[in-house]
Each structure stands twice: as C-alpha cells, then as structure tokens.
CSV table of C-alpha atoms and ligand atoms in Angstrom, one decimal:
chain,number,residue,atom,x,y,z
A,1,UNK,CA,278.1,-48.8,30.8
A,2,UNK,CA,281.6,-48.7,32.2
A,3,UNK,CA,282.4,-50.0,35.6
A,4,UNK,CA,284.2,-46.7,36.1
A,5,UNK,CA,280.9,-44.8,36.7
A,6,UNK,CA,280.0,-46.2,40.1
A,7,UNK,CA,283.6,-46.9,41.1
A,8,UNK,CA,284.7,-43.3,40.6
A,9,UNK,CA,281.6,-42.0,42.3
A,10,UNK,CA,282.3,-44.2,45.3
A,11,UNK,CA,285.9,-43.1,45.5
A,12,UNK,CA,284.8,-39.4,45.3
A,13,UNK,CA,282.2,-40.0,48.0
A,14,UNK,CA,284.7,-41.7,50.4
A,15,UNK,CA,287.0,-38.7,49.8
A,16,UNK,CA,284.2,-36.3,50.8
A,17,UNK,CA,283.5,-38.4,53.9
A,18,UNK,CA,287.1,-38.4,54.9
A,19,UNK,CA,287.2,-34.6,54.6
A,20,UNK,CA,284.2,-34.4,56.9
A,21,UNK,CA,286.0,-35.0,60.2
A,22,UNK,CA,282.8,-35.5,62.2
A,23,UNK,CA,282.3,-38.8,60.4
A,24,UNK,CA,283.9,-41.8,62.2
A,25,UNK,CA,285.7,-39.2,64.3
A,26,UNK,CA,286.7,-41.8,66.9
A,27,UNK,CA,289.3,-42.9,64.4
A,28,UNK,CA,292.4,-40.7,64.6
A,29,UNK,CA,294.9,-39.6,61.9
A,30,UNK,CA,296.8,-42.5,60.4
A,31,UNK,CA,294.2,-45.0,61.5
A,32,UNK,CA,291.5,-43.0,60.0
A,33,UNK,CA,293.4,-42.6,56.7
A,34,UNK,CA,294.1,-46.4,56.5
A,35,UNK,CA,290.5,-47.2,57.4
A,36,UNK,CA,289.1,-45.1,54.6
A,37,UNK,CA,291.6,-46.6,52.1
A,38,UNK,CA,290.5,-50.1,53.2
A,39,UNK,CA,286.8,-49.2,52.9
A,40,UNK,CA,287.4,-47.9,49.4
A,41,UNK,CA,289.0,-51.3,48.5
A,42,UNK,CA,286.0,-53.2,50.0
A,43,UNK,CA,283.3,-51.1,48.3
A,44,UNK,CA,284.9,-51.0,44.8
A,45,UNK,CA,285.6,-54.7,44.6
A,46,UNK,CA,282.8,-57.2,43.9
A,47,UNK,CA,282.8,-60.2,46.2
A,48,UNK,CA,282.2,-62.7,43.4
A,49,UNK,CA,282.0,-62.6,39.6
A,50,UNK,CA,280.4,-65.7,38.0
A,51,UNK,CA,280.3,-66.4,34.3
A,52,UNK,CA,278.7,-69.4,32.5
A,53,UNK,CA,278.1,-70.4,28.9
A,54,UNK,CA,274.6,-71.7,28.6
A,55,UNK,CA,274.2,-74.1,25.7
A,56,UNK,CA,270.6,-73.7,24.4
A,57,UNK,CA,268.9,-75.9,21.8
A,58,UNK,CA,267.1,-73.3,19.7
A,59,UNK,CA,263.9,-73.8,17.8
A,60,UNK,CA,265.8,-74.2,14.5
A,61,UNK,CA,267.7,-77.2,15.8
A,62,UNK,CA,271.0,-75.4,16.4
A,63,UNK,CA,272.8,-75.2,19.7
A,64,UNK,CA,273.5,-71.6,20.6
A,65,UNK,CA,276.2,-70.6,23.2
A,66,UNK,CA,274.9,-67.8,25.4
A,67,UNK,CA,277.0,-65.8,27.9
A,68,UNK,CA,275.5,-65.5,31.4
A,69,UNK,CA,276.6,-63.7,34.5
A,70,UNK,CA,275.8,-63.3,38.2
A,71,UNK,CA,277.8,-60.8,40.1
A,72,UNK,CA,277.6,-60.7,43.9
A,73,UNK,CA,278.9,-57.3,44.8
A,74,UNK,CA,278.5,-56.9,48.5
A,75,UNK,CA,276.4,-58.6,51.3
A,76,UNK,CA,277.3,-56.4,54.3
A,77,UNK,CA,273.7,-55.4,54.8
A,78,UNK,CA,272.0,-58.7,53.9
A,79,UNK,CA,271.6,-61.3,51.2
A,80,UNK,CA,272.6,-60.2,47.7
A,81,UNK,CA,269.7,-58.8,45.8
A,82,UNK,CA,269.3,-57.6,42.2
A,83,UNK,CA,267.7,-58.3,38.8
A,84,UNK,CA,268.6,-60.5,35.9
A,85,UNK,CA,268.5,-58.8,32.5
A,86,UNK,CA,268.2,-60.4,29.1
A,87,UNK,CA,269.9,-58.0,26.6
A,88,UNK,CA,272.3,-58.6,23.7
A,89,UNK,CA,274.8,-56.0,25.2
A,90,UNK,CA,275.2,-57.7,28.6
A,91,UNK,CA,278.9,-58.0,29.5
A,92,UNK,CA,280.9,-58.4,32.7
A,93,UNK,CA,281.7,-54.7,33.3
A,94,UNK,CA,278.1,-53.8,32.9
A,95,UNK,CA,276.9,-56.4,35.3
A,96,UNK,CA,279.6,-55.4,37.9
A,97,UNK,CA,278.5,-51.8,37.6
A,98,UNK,CA,274.8,-52.7,38.0
A,99,UNK,CA,275.5,-54.9,41.0
A,100,UNK,CA,277.5,-52.1,42.6
A,101,UNK,CA,274.5,-49.8,42.1
A,102,UNK,CA,272.3,-52.3,43.8
A,103,UNK,CA,274.6,-52.3,46.9
A,104,UNK,CA,274.3,-48.5,47.0
A,105,UNK,CA,270.6,-48.4,46.3
A,106,UNK,CA,269.7,-50.9,49.0
A,107,UNK,CA,271.9,-49.1,51.5
A,108,UNK,CA,270.4,-45.7,50.6
A,109,UNK,CA,266.9,-47.0,51.2
A,110,UNK,CA,267.9,-48.7,54.4
A,111,UNK,CA,267.0,-52.2,53.2
A,112,UNK,CA,268.5,-55.2,54.9
A,113,UNK,CA,269.9,-56.4,51.5
A,114,UNK,CA,273.2,-56.5,49.7
A,115,UNK,CA,273.9,-55.9,46.0
A,116,UNK,CA,273.9,-58.3,43.1
A,117,UNK,CA,273.0,-58.5,39.5
A,118,UNK,CA,272.7,-61.0,36.7
A,119,UNK,CA,272.5,-60.9,32.9
A,120,UNK,CA,272.2,-63.0,29.8
A,121,UNK,CA,273.7,-61.7,26.6
A,122,UNK,CA,270.7,-62.4,24.3
A,123,UNK,CA,268.0,-60.4,22.6
A,124,UNK,CA,264.7,-61.5,24.2
A,125,UNK,CA,262.7,-60.0,21.3
A,126,UNK,CA,264.2,-62.6,19.0
A,127,UNK,CA,263.3,-65.6,21.2
A,128,UNK,CA,260.3,-67.9,21.3
A,129,UNK,CA,258.7,-68.6,24.7
A,130,UNK,CA,260.2,-72.1,24.6
A,131,UNK,CA,263.7,-70.7,24.1
A,132,UNK,CA,263.2,-68.1,26.9
A,133,UNK,CA,262.0,-70.9,29.2
A,134,UNK,CA,265.1,-72.9,28.5
A,135,UNK,CA,267.4,-70.0,29.1
A,136,UNK,CA,265.7,-69.1,32.4
A,137,UNK,CA,265.8,-72.7,33.6
A,138,UNK,CA,269.5,-73.2,32.5
A,139,UNK,CA,270.5,-70.0,34.2
A,140,UNK,CA,269.2,-71.3,37.5
A,141,UNK,CA,270.8,-74.7,37.0
A,142,UNK,CA,274.2,-73.2,36.3
A,143,UNK,CA,274.1,-70.8,39.2
A,144,UNK,CA,272.0,-72.9,41.6
A,145,UNK,CA,274.7,-73.2,44.3
A,146,UNK,CA,275.1,-69.5,44.8
A,147,UNK,CA,271.4,-68.6,44.8
A,148,UNK,CA,268.8,-69.0,47.5
A,149,UNK,CA,266.3,-67.1,49.7
A,150,UNK,CA,269.0,-66.2,52.3
A,151,UNK,CA,272.0,-66.0,49.9
A,152,UNK,CA,271.2,-64.2,46.7
A,153,UNK,CA,267.7,-63.3,45.5
A,154,UNK,CA,267.2,-62.3,41.8
A,155,UNK,CA,264.3,-60.3,40.4
A,156,UNK,CA,263.3,-59.0,36.9
A,157,UNK,CA,265.1,-56.4,35.0
A,158,UNK,CA,265.3,-55.3,31.4
A,159,UNK,CA,264.0,-58.0,29.1
A,160,UNK,CA,262.6,-60.2,31.9
A,161,UNK,CA,259.4,-60.2,33.9
A,162,UNK,CA,257.2,-62.3,36.1
A,163,UNK,CA,257.1,-65.1,33.5
A,164,UNK,CA,260.9,-65.6,33.7
A,165,UNK,CA,260.8,-65.3,37.5
A,166,UNK,CA,258.1,-68.0,37.7
A,167,UNK,CA,260.1,-70.4,35.6
A,168,UNK,CA,263.3,-69.7,37.5
A,169,UNK,CA,261.6,-70.3,40.9
A,170,UNK,CA,260.2,-73.6,39.6
A,171,UNK,CA,263.7,-74.7,38.5
A,172,UNK,CA,265.1,-73.7,41.9
A,173,UNK,CA,262.4,-75.7,43.6
A,174,UNK,CA,263.3,-78.8,41.6
A,175,UNK,CA,267.0,-78.5,42.3
A,176,UNK,CA,266.5,-77.8,46.1
A,177,UNK,CA,263.5,-80.0,46.8
A,178,UNK,CA,263.6,-79.9,50.6
A,179,UNK,CA,264.3,-76.2,51.0
A,180,UNK,CA,262.1,-73.1,51.3
A,181,UNK,CA,261.8,-71.8,47.8
A,182,UNK,CA,259.1,-69.0,47.6
A,183,UNK,CA,261.7,-66.4,48.6
A,184,UNK,CA,264.3,-67.5,46.1
A,185,UNK,CA,263.1,-65.1,43.4
A,186,UNK,CA,261.0,-61.9,43.6
A,187,UNK,CA,258.9,-60.3,40.9
A,188,UNK,CA,256.9,-63.5,40.4
A,189,UNK,CA,253.3,-63.6,39.3
A,190,UNK,CA,250.7,-63.0,42.0
A,191,UNK,CA,249.3,-66.5,41.4
A,192,UNK,CA,252.8,-68.0,42.1
A,193,UNK,CA,253.7,-66.4,45.5
A,194,UNK,CA,254.3,-63.0,44.0
A,195,UNK,CA,253.2,-59.7,45.5
A,196,UNK,CA,250.5,-57.4,44.3
A,197,UNK,CA,251.9,-54.2,42.8
A,198,UNK,CA,255.5,-55.4,42.1
A,199,UNK,CA,255.2,-54.8,38.3
A,200,UNK,CA,254.1,-51.2,38.8
A,201,UNK,CA,256.4,-50.5,41.8
A,202,UNK,CA,259.4,-49.1,39.9
A,203,UNK,CA,257.5,-46.8,37.6
A,204,UNK,CA,255.3,-45.5,40.4
A,205,UNK,CA,258.3,-44.8,42.6
A,206,UNK,CA,260.0,-43.0,39.7
A,207,UNK,CA,257.0,-40.8,39.2
A,208,UNK,CA,256.5,-40.2,43.0
A,209,UNK,CA,260.0,-39.0,43.5
A,210,UNK,CA,259.4,-36.4,40.8
A,211,UNK,CA,256.0,-35.4,42.4
A,212,UNK,CA,257.6,-35.0,45.8
A,213,UNK,CA,260.2,-32.8,44.3
A,214,UNK,CA,257.6,-30.6,42.5
A,215,UNK,CA,255.1,-30.4,45.3
A,216,UNK,CA,255.6,-31.8,48.8
A,217,UNK,CA,259.2,-30.6,49.1
A,218,UNK,CA,258.3,-26.9,48.5
A,219,UNK,CA,255.4,-27.2,50.9
A,220,UNK,CA,257.5,-28.7,53.7
A,221,UNK,CA,260.8,-26.7,53.3
A,222,UNK,CA,261.6,-23.2,54.4
A,223,UNK,CA,264.8,-23.0,52.3
A,224,UNK,CA,264.8,-20.5,49.5
A,225,UNK,CA,267.7,-20.5,47.0
A,226,UNK,CA,268.5,-21.0,43.4
A,227,UNK,CA,267.6,-24.7,43.6
A,228,UNK,CA,264.1,-24.1,45.0
A,229,UNK,CA,263.6,-21.2,42.6
A,230,UNK,CA,264.2,-23.6,39.6
A,231,UNK,CA,261.9,-26.3,41.1
A,232,UNK,CA,259.2,-23.7,41.8
A,233,UNK,CA,259.5,-22.3,38.2
A,234,UNK,CA,258.7,-25.7,36.8
A,235,UNK,CA,256.1,-26.7,39.3
A,236,UNK,CA,254.1,-23.5,38.8
A,237,UNK,CA,253.9,-23.9,35.0
A,238,UNK,CA,250.5,-24.0,33.4
A,239,UNK,CA,251.6,-27.1,31.6
A,240,UNK,CA,254.6,-29.1,32.8
A,241,UNK,CA,255.7,-30.8,29.5
A,242,UNK,CA,257.2,-34.2,30.1
A,243,UNK,CA,258.9,-36.8,27.8
A,244,UNK,CA,259.5,-40.4,28.8
A,245,UNK,CA,262.2,-42.5,27.1
A,246,UNK,CA,261.4,-46.3,27.2
A,247,UNK,CA,257.9,-47.7,27.3
A,248,UNK,CA,258.5,-51.1,29.0
A,249,UNK,CA,257.8,-52.0,32.6
A,250,UNK,CA,259.3,-48.8,34.1
A,251,UNK,CA,258.6,-46.3,31.4
A,252,UNK,CA,254.9,-47.2,30.6
A,253,UNK,CA,254.0,-47.0,34.3
A,254,UNK,CA,255.8,-43.7,34.8
A,255,UNK,CA,254.0,-42.3,31.7
A,256,UNK,CA,250.6,-43.5,32.9
A,257,UNK,CA,251.2,-42.0,36.4
A,258,UNK,CA,252.2,-38.7,34.8
A,259,UNK,CA,249.2,-38.8,32.6
A,260,UNK,CA,246.7,-39.5,35.4
A,261,UNK,CA,248.2,-37.2,38.0
A,262,UNK,CA,245.7,-34.7,39.2
A,263,UNK,CA,248.0,-32.7,41.6
A,264,UNK,CA,250.3,-31.3,38.9
A,265,UNK,CA,249.5,-29.8,35.5
A,266,UNK,CA,251.4,-32.4,33.5
A,267,UNK,CA,251.2,-32.9,29.8
A,268,UNK,CA,253.0,-36.0,28.4
A,269,UNK,CA,254.1,-34.7,25.0
A,270,UNK,CA,256.5,-37.5,24.0
A,271,UNK,CA,257.2,-41.2,24.7
A,272,UNK,CA,259.7,-43.5,23.0
A,273,UNK,CA,260.9,-47.1,22.7
A,274,UNK,CA,263.5,-49.1,20.8
A,275,UNK,CA,261.9,-48.2,17.5
A,276,UNK,CA,260.4,-44.7,17.6
A,277,UNK,CA,259.6,-41.5,19.4
A,278,UNK,CA,255.9,-40.4,19.4
A,279,UNK,CA,255.3,-36.7,19.8
A,280,UNK,CA,252.1,-34.6,20.2
A,281,UNK,CA,252.5,-31.0,21.4
A,282,UNK,CA,248.9,-31.1,22.8
A,283,UNK,CA,249.6,-34.2,24.8
A,284,UNK,CA,249.5,-38.0,24.0
A,285,UNK,CA,246.7,-40.3,25.0
A,286,UNK,CA,248.9,-42.5,27.3
A,287,UNK,CA,246.1,-44.8,28.3
A,288,UNK,CA,245.6,-45.9,24.7
A,289,UNK,CA,249.3,-46.3,24.2
A,290,UNK,CA,249.6,-48.5,27.3
A,291,UNK,CA,246.7,-50.6,26.1
A,292,UNK,CA,248.3,-50.9,22.7
A,293,UNK,CA,251.8,-51.8,24.0
A,294,UNK,CA,250.5,-54.3,26.5
A,295,UNK,CA,249.2,-56.3,23.5
A,296,UNK,CA,252.0,-55.6,20.9
A,297,UNK,CA,255.0,-55.0,23.2
A,298,UNK,CA,256.2,-52.0,21.1
A,299,UNK,CA,254.6,-48.6,20.6
A,300,UNK,CA,252.7,-48.1,17.3
A,301,UNK,CA,255.5,-47.1,14.8
A,302,UNK,CA,253.7,-45.8,11.7
A,303,UNK,CA,250.5,-44.0,10.7
A,304,UNK,CA,248.6,-47.3,10.2
A,305,UNK,CA,249.4,-48.6,13.6
A,306,UNK,CA,248.7,-45.3,15.2
A,307,UNK,CA,245.2,-45.4,13.7
A,308,UNK,CA,244.8,-48.9,15.1
A,309,UNK,CA,245.8,-47.6,18.5
A,310,UNK,CA,243.5,-44.6,18.1
A,311,UNK,CA,246.4,-42.2,19.0
A,312,UNK,CA,247.3,-39.0,17.3
A,313,UNK,CA,251.1,-38.4,17.2
A,314,UNK,CA,254.0,-37.5,15.0
A,315,UNK,CA,256.5,-40.4,14.5
A,316,UNK,CA,260.1,-39.3,15.1
A,317,UNK,CA,263.4,-41.1,15.4
A,318,UNK,CA,263.9,-42.9,18.7
A,319,UNK,CA,266.8,-40.7,19.9
A,320,UNK,CA,264.8,-37.4,19.2
A,321,UNK,CA,263.2,-37.7,22.6
A,322,UNK,CA,266.4,-36.9,24.4
A,323,UNK,CA,266.9,-33.4,23.1
A,324,UNK,CA,263.3,-32.2,23.0
A,325,UNK,CA,262.3,-28.9,24.4
A,326,UNK,CA,260.5,-30.2,27.4
A,327,UNK,CA,260.6,-29.4,31.2
A,328,UNK,CA,261.1,-32.9,32.4
A,329,UNK,CA,262.8,-35.9,30.9
A,330,UNK,CA,262.3,-39.4,32.4
A,331,UNK,CA,265.0,-41.8,31.2
A,332,UNK,CA,263.5,-45.3,31.6
A,333,UNK,CA,265.2,-47.4,28.8
A,334,UNK,CA,268.8,-48.2,29.2
A,335,UNK,CA,272.3,-46.9,30.2
A,336,UNK,CA,274.5,-44.3,28.6
A,337,UNK,CA,271.8,-42.3,26.9
A,338,UNK,CA,273.1,-38.9,27.7
A,339,UNK,CA,276.8,-38.7,26.9
A,340,UNK,CA,279.4,-36.2,25.8
A,341,UNK,CA,278.1,-36.3,22.2
A,342,UNK,CA,274.6,-35.1,23.1
A,343,UNK,CA,274.8,-33.5,26.5
A,344,UNK,CA,275.0,-30.0,25.2
A,345,UNK,CA,271.7,-30.5,23.3
A,346,UNK,CA,269.7,-31.4,26.4
A,347,UNK,CA,266.9,-28.9,27.0
A,348,UNK,CA,265.0,-30.4,30.0
A,349,UNK,CA,265.5,-28.6,33.4
A,350,UNK,CA,264.8,-31.8,35.3
A,351,UNK,CA,265.8,-35.3,34.5
A,352,UNK,CA,264.6,-38.4,36.4
A,353,UNK,CA,266.6,-41.6,36.1
A,354,UNK,CA,264.2,-44.6,35.9
A,355,UNK,CA,266.9,-46.6,34.1
A,356,UNK,CA,270.2,-47.5,35.8
A,357,UNK,CA,273.1,-45.4,34.7
A,358,UNK,CA,271.4,-43.5,31.8
A,359,UNK,CA,273.8,-40.5,32.1
A,360,UNK,CA,277.6,-40.9,31.8
A,361,UNK,CA,279.8,-39.2,34.4
A,362,UNK,CA,281.0,-36.6,31.9
A,363,UNK,CA,277.5,-35.7,31.0
A,364,UNK,CA,276.5,-35.7,34.7
A,365,UNK,CA,279.2,-33.2,35.5
A,366,UNK,CA,278.2,-31.0,32.5
A,367,UNK,CA,274.5,-31.0,33.4
A,368,UNK,CA,275.3,-30.2,37.1
A,369,UNK,CA,277.3,-27.2,36.0
A,370,UNK,CA,274.4,-26.1,33.9
A,371,UNK,CA,271.9,-26.4,36.8
A,372,UNK,CA,269.9,-29.3,35.5
A,373,UNK,CA,268.4,-31.2,38.5
A,374,UNK,CA,268.8,-34.9,38.1
A,375,UNK,CA,267.0,-37.3,40.4
A,376,UNK,CA,269.5,-40.2,40.3
A,377,UNK,CA,268.8,-43.9,39.6
A,378,UNK,CA,269.6,-45.1,43.1
A,379,UNK,CA,267.1,-42.7,44.6
A,380,UNK,CA,264.3,-42.8,42.0
A,381,UNK,CA,264.1,-46.3,40.7
A,382,UNK,CA,264.2,-48.2,44.0
A,383,UNK,CA,260.4,-49.0,44.0
A,384,UNK,CA,261.1,-52.4,42.4
A,385,UNK,CA,263.6,-53.6,45.0
A,386,UNK,CA,261.6,-52.2,47.9
A,387,UNK,CA,258.5,-54.1,46.9
A,388,UNK,CA,260.7,-57.1,46.1
A,389,UNK,CA,261.8,-56.9,49.7
A,390,UNK,CA,258.1,-56.9,50.8
A,391,UNK,CA,257.6,-60.0,48.6
A,392,UNK,CA,260.6,-61.7,50.2
A,393,UNK,CA,259.3,-60.8,53.6
A,394,UNK,CA,255.8,-62.0,52.7
A,395,UNK,CA,257.3,-65.4,51.7
A,396,UNK,CA,258.9,-65.7,55.2
A,397,UNK,CA,255.8,-64.6,57.0
A,398,UNK,CA,253.4,-66.7,54.8
A,399,UNK,CA,251.0,-63.8,54.8
A,400,UNK,CA,249.7,-61.9,51.8
A,401,UNK,CA,249.7,-58.1,51.7
A,402,UNK,CA,246.9,-56.3,50.0
A,403,UNK,CA,247.8,-53.8,47.3
A,404,UNK,CA,246.8,-50.7,49.4
A,405,UNK,CA,249.2,-51.8,52.1
A,406,UNK,CA,252.0,-52.5,49.6
A,407,UNK,CA,251.8,-49.0,48.1
A,408,UNK,CA,251.5,-47.3,51.5
A,409,UNK,CA,254.6,-49.1,52.7
A,410,UNK,CA,256.4,-48.3,49.4
A,411,UNK,CA,255.7,-44.6,49.5
A,412,UNK,CA,256.5,-44.3,53.2
A,413,UNK,CA,259.9,-46.0,52.7
A,414,UNK,CA,260.8,-44.0,49.6
A,415,UNK,CA,259.6,-40.7,50.9
A,416,UNK,CA,261.7,-41.1,54.0
A,417,UNK,CA,264.9,-41.6,52.0
A,418,UNK,CA,263.9,-38.8,49.6
A,419,UNK,CA,263.4,-36.3,52.4
A,420,UNK,CA,266.7,-37.3,54.0
A,421,UNK,CA,268.6,-36.7,50.8
A,422,UNK,CA,266.6,-33.5,49.9
A,423,UNK,CA,267.3,-31.8,53.2
A,424,UNK,CA,271.0,-32.1,52.6
A,425,UNK,CA,270.7,-31.2,48.9
A,426,UNK,CA,269.0,-27.9,49.6
A,427,UNK,CA,271.6,-26.9,52.1
A,428,UNK,CA,274.9,-27.9,50.4
A,429,UNK,CA,276.6,-27.5,47.0
A,430,UNK,CA,276.4,-31.2,46.0
A,431,UNK,CA,274.1,-32.6,43.4
A,432,UNK,CA,271.3,-34.9,44.3
A,433,UNK,CA,273.4,-37.8,43.1
A,434,UNK,CA,276.4,-36.8,45.3
A,435,UNK,CA,274.1,-36.5,48.3
A,436,UNK,CA,272.4,-39.8,47.6
A,437,UNK,CA,275.9,-41.5,47.4
A,438,UNK,CA,277.0,-39.8,50.7
A,439,UNK,CA,273.9,-41.1,52.5
A,440,UNK,CA,274.4,-44.6,51.1
A,441,UNK,CA,278.2,-44.9,51.5
A,442,UNK,CA,278.0,-43.5,55.1
A,443,UNK,CA,275.6,-46.3,56.1
A,444,UNK,CA,277.9,-48.9,54.5
A,445,UNK,CA,281.0,-47.4,56.1
A,446,UNK,CA,279.4,-47.4,59.5
A,447,UNK,CA,278.4,-51.0,59.1
A,448,UNK,CA,281.9,-52.1,58.0
A,449,UNK,CA,283.4,-50.3,60.9
A,450,UNK,CA,280.9,-51.8,63.4
A,451,UNK,CA,281.8,-55.3,62.0
A,452,UNK,CA,285.4,-54.6,63.0
A,453,UNK,CA,286.7,-54.8,59.5
A,454,UNK,CA,288.5,-51.4,59.4
A,455,UNK,CA,291.9,-51.4,60.9
B,501,NAD,P1,261.8,-53.3,29.7
B,501,NAD,O1,262.5,-54.4,28.9
B,501,NAD,O2,260.4,-53.7,30.2
B,501,NAD,O3,261.6,-52.0,28.8
B,501,NAD,C1,262.7,-51.4,28.2
B,501,NAD,C2,262.2,-50.3,27.2
B,501,NAD,O4,263.3,-49.6,26.6
B,501,NAD,C3,261.3,-50.8,26.1
B,501,NAD,O5,260.3,-49.9,25.8
B,501,NAD,C4,262.3,-50.9,24.9
B,501,NAD,O6,261.6,-50.8,23.6
B,501,NAD,C5,263.1,-49.6,25.2
B,501,NAD,N1,264.4,-49.6,24.6
B,501,NAD,C6,265.2,-50.7,24.4
B,501,NAD,N2,266.3,-50.3,23.7
B,501,NAD,C7,266.2,-49.0,23.4
B,501,NAD,C8,267.0,-48.0,22.8
B,501,NAD,N3,268.1,-48.3,22.2
B,501,NAD,N4,266.5,-46.7,22.7
B,501,NAD,C9,265.3,-46.4,23.3
B,501,NAD,N5,264.5,-47.3,24.0
B,501,NAD,C10,264.9,-48.5,24.0
B,501,NAD,O7,262.8,-52.9,30.8
B,501,NAD,P2,262.4,-52.2,32.2
B,501,NAD,O8,262.2,-53.3,33.3
B,501,NAD,O9,261.4,-51.2,32.0
B,501,NAD,O10,263.8,-51.5,32.6
B,501,NAD,C11,264.2,-50.3,32.0
B,501,NAD,C12,265.3,-49.7,32.8
B,501,NAD,O11,264.9,-49.5,34.2
B,501,NAD,C13,266.6,-50.5,32.9
B,501,NAD,O12,267.7,-49.7,32.9
B,501,NAD,C14,266.5,-51.3,34.2
B,501,NAD,O13,267.7,-51.7,34.7
B,501,NAD,C15,265.9,-50.2,35.1
B,501,NAD,N6,265.2,-50.7,36.2
B,501,NAD,C16,264.2,-51.6,36.1
B,501,NAD,C17,263.5,-52.1,37.2
B,501,NAD,C18,262.3,-53.0,37.2
B,501,NAD,O14,261.7,-53.3,38.2
B,501,NAD,N7,262.0,-53.6,36.0
B,501,NAD,C19,263.9,-51.6,38.5
B,501,NAD,C20,264.9,-50.7,38.6
B,501,NAD,C21,265.6,-50.3,37.4
C-alpha cells in the first residue's frame, strides 16, 4: 500500500473544505489560504517514525534479524492508538499509511484518540509460539519509551491477536513496574484485563454498516435518487448474494453475521483466505467453516478437508472471489486487492472494506464512476478501535462492562457516525469515502485551529 493513498485523499479533502467558504469562515483570504496550507502539512506528516531491528533467537538456533516499526502519526485528539501487525510485507510506507488512516478513523468516529500503527516484517504462520512470544516481548522492549496508557496504546491487527497483546502487556508491566499497565494494550484476553466482545467487534461493525445501508437508511430517509434506487434494488432481492475475502478475525465474524442475519435475505455464496476461495451457489454453511477455521486457522482447501469440515463447496483460486458475480463483496484480508489490473472485472454493486486500504485510488475512482457503492475502511472497520477505547476506559475506571452493554455502546457510536456521513452522501455528489474524509478532516482542522496552531 503506498503512502500516497491517504495523503492524496487528505489533500483533496482539504481542497474541498477550502472551497466551502462556510468552513472556518472567520479566517479571511490570505490568512485562510495559509492556514489550509499549514493544516495540509500537519496532517500529511507523521509526528514520529520509529524503526528497530529485533534480533530473535529462532528455534533452529539461528539469530534472525527482523524489521519492526511504530509510527505515531498524530495525537491532536488524544493518545496515539492503532494495531500492530505481523506480516512479511510490512514496510515503512505501509505503516505510515495505516497510522494516517487511524488518525482519520478515530476522528471520524469522534474518539478521543490519535493515530498510530506498528508492524513487524515476519510471517506469523511460519513461527512457533515461543518465537512469537519472543518477538512480541522484544517489540515492547525496543519501543518501551514511546508506549504507555496515556501515550500510545497498541492493539491487534493482521497476524496478531489477544495472545500477543497479553504477552506485550506483561512485558510492559515488567519494564514499568510502578506504573498503571492495564491500559497499555487493548485487545487482550478477557482473563487478562481485556473486554468482552473485542475480538468480534470489527467484523460485527463491518456487517452492521452494511445492514444499516440496506435497511435502516431507507426506512429513515426521504431522499429518492439514483443512489437510493441502487441500494433499494439490492436490499429488495430475494437472495442478496455476498462474498467475503479473508476468513481471519474480521472476515470470519463478518461471514457469520451475514449468515445468521434474519433481517435481510442474505446468501453467503463465497469465502476465501490466503490459500483458496470456497464457492457454493446455494450458500455455504458458514457456521461449520468457522468451527473448522477456529481449529485449523485456514479454510478447508481440498475435497478431503471439506468432507472433514462437513461443508459442500467448490474449491477455486484465492483471487477468484474478487471478480465473482455477487451483489456484495466484503474485503477483509489485506490492502491493494482491487487495482487497475482487475477493477474492470468487478461485478459487485456494493463493496464493504473490512480491511484497511483494500482498493487502490485508481480503482476507487473507476468504481465510483461506475456507480459501485463502497463503504470505506475508516467508516466500516472502526468496531475494533471503538471497543478498544471501551477497554481502555474500563482499565481506567476499574469496572467491567458486560457484553450486552459493549455491543449497545458500539452500535450506538458507529450508527451515529454512519448516519452523519450518509445524510451528506445522499445529498451531494461525493462518494461515501469522500464524505467520510470530509467529516473526519473537518473535525481535525477545527481542533488544530482551536489549539491556535494555524496562523
Ligand atoms: P487475520 O490475520 O486474522 O486474517 C487475515 C485473513 O486474510 C486470513 O484469513 C488470511 O488467510 C487471509 N489472507 C492473507 N493473505 C491473503 C491473500 N494474499 N489473499 C487472500 N486472503 C489472504 O487479520 P484480521 O485481523 O482479520 O485483519 C484483516 C484486515 O482487517 C487487515 O487489513 C486489518 O488491518 C484490518 N482490520 C483489522 C482489525 C482488527 O480488529 N483485527 C480492525 C480494523 C481493521
């Protein structure tokens, strides 16, 4: 993922805000021009980029050098917050872009948090538990000075989960023995100061934004135009056929929510992971697939394994899922999946971004021109950071929330943002992504201005 994606989007958004002379209208002419230029500099520059080489004694006796990053993009709204991913493709540009998206996401959803992100360039599928433990612990040792409950609070992302967060918090506690430590990491296990529902939160939020688009929005809004016509044509179908790319933390929960949803006529016809796409035109048994993947990590990838999982499906290539003839495509694997080379083959009318940055800017422009509705990452996949925020609050209040309350608070917060963006979207010519950026950047610009930083 190139850093250009979020940077270009931010610059375009600031231009739109500049042209809207009702925004920050107290600033006049030259002063306003200068202020917007300054704001662009602030928002497109990360505050800090930290890189370390972790030296890890591997199980085979060799020492391996592993690149690790923490990028603190912006803390205008509160402490830096964002996940740590373990993936072989991690690099500086990617982590900067992901940290920038976190600043935008947290602002969009009105969280008192800034944006940060971390990454380790390693393939977690090739590591033993001991090796993963060492990497998690070394990561915290190397970045200990810049982390902390009121400074920078990491969480899980691709290739990491509650186990890694538990190990990281334990290391943090050893390094800072006299300090409060429960709020130093979120996404921990419930037995270790975690919060109920964090693991499911992102996938649930992704599915709910889609459900609100299909159902509640049309019930609540009086607007009738091409956009509502398209939404209505999908929502009224006898079978809304959906495909979900990625079957990890986010994708498997999104798939299960789609499968279990009683309010819409959804049929999950395809799911995929790093190895295969599974397809069944009559619908897949997602419950059985979730049960299988929770034991074996990956989806069943051949006839024998499908039998073992008691699932009927055709086994296809992992990329086949992207261009299938379905109504809705959930992207919940990784970035840059829809690009110039495959954008013209996309058949879905609605795409929901569970992953961060799964569509390149060229493809985003093309799909917008072809009236595909895209619920963007910063709007759809914020469930994780919102529940992480509740976990962080819980650690400060020393009080534990029950799961019903967690979901109630999550849906309330996400639906509020969704409606705010949707009202604008139905009435202007911008895409949902452009509207989400406008809402988010406006909040940040206002804050910078109130802090007296724009001259
Ligand atoms: P995960 O590691 O749990 O799952 C990733 C899934 O993608 C797995 O099923 C894997 O097999 C699949 N995959 C990997 N490489 C692939 C490839 N080349 N083609 C197709 N599939 C592939 O990760 P996750 O936590 O579910 O995160 C998925 C995405 O969602 C990432 O972009 C992440 O940044 C984003 N996200 C995650 C969270 C969270 O709370 N975990 C929150 C917000 C956004």
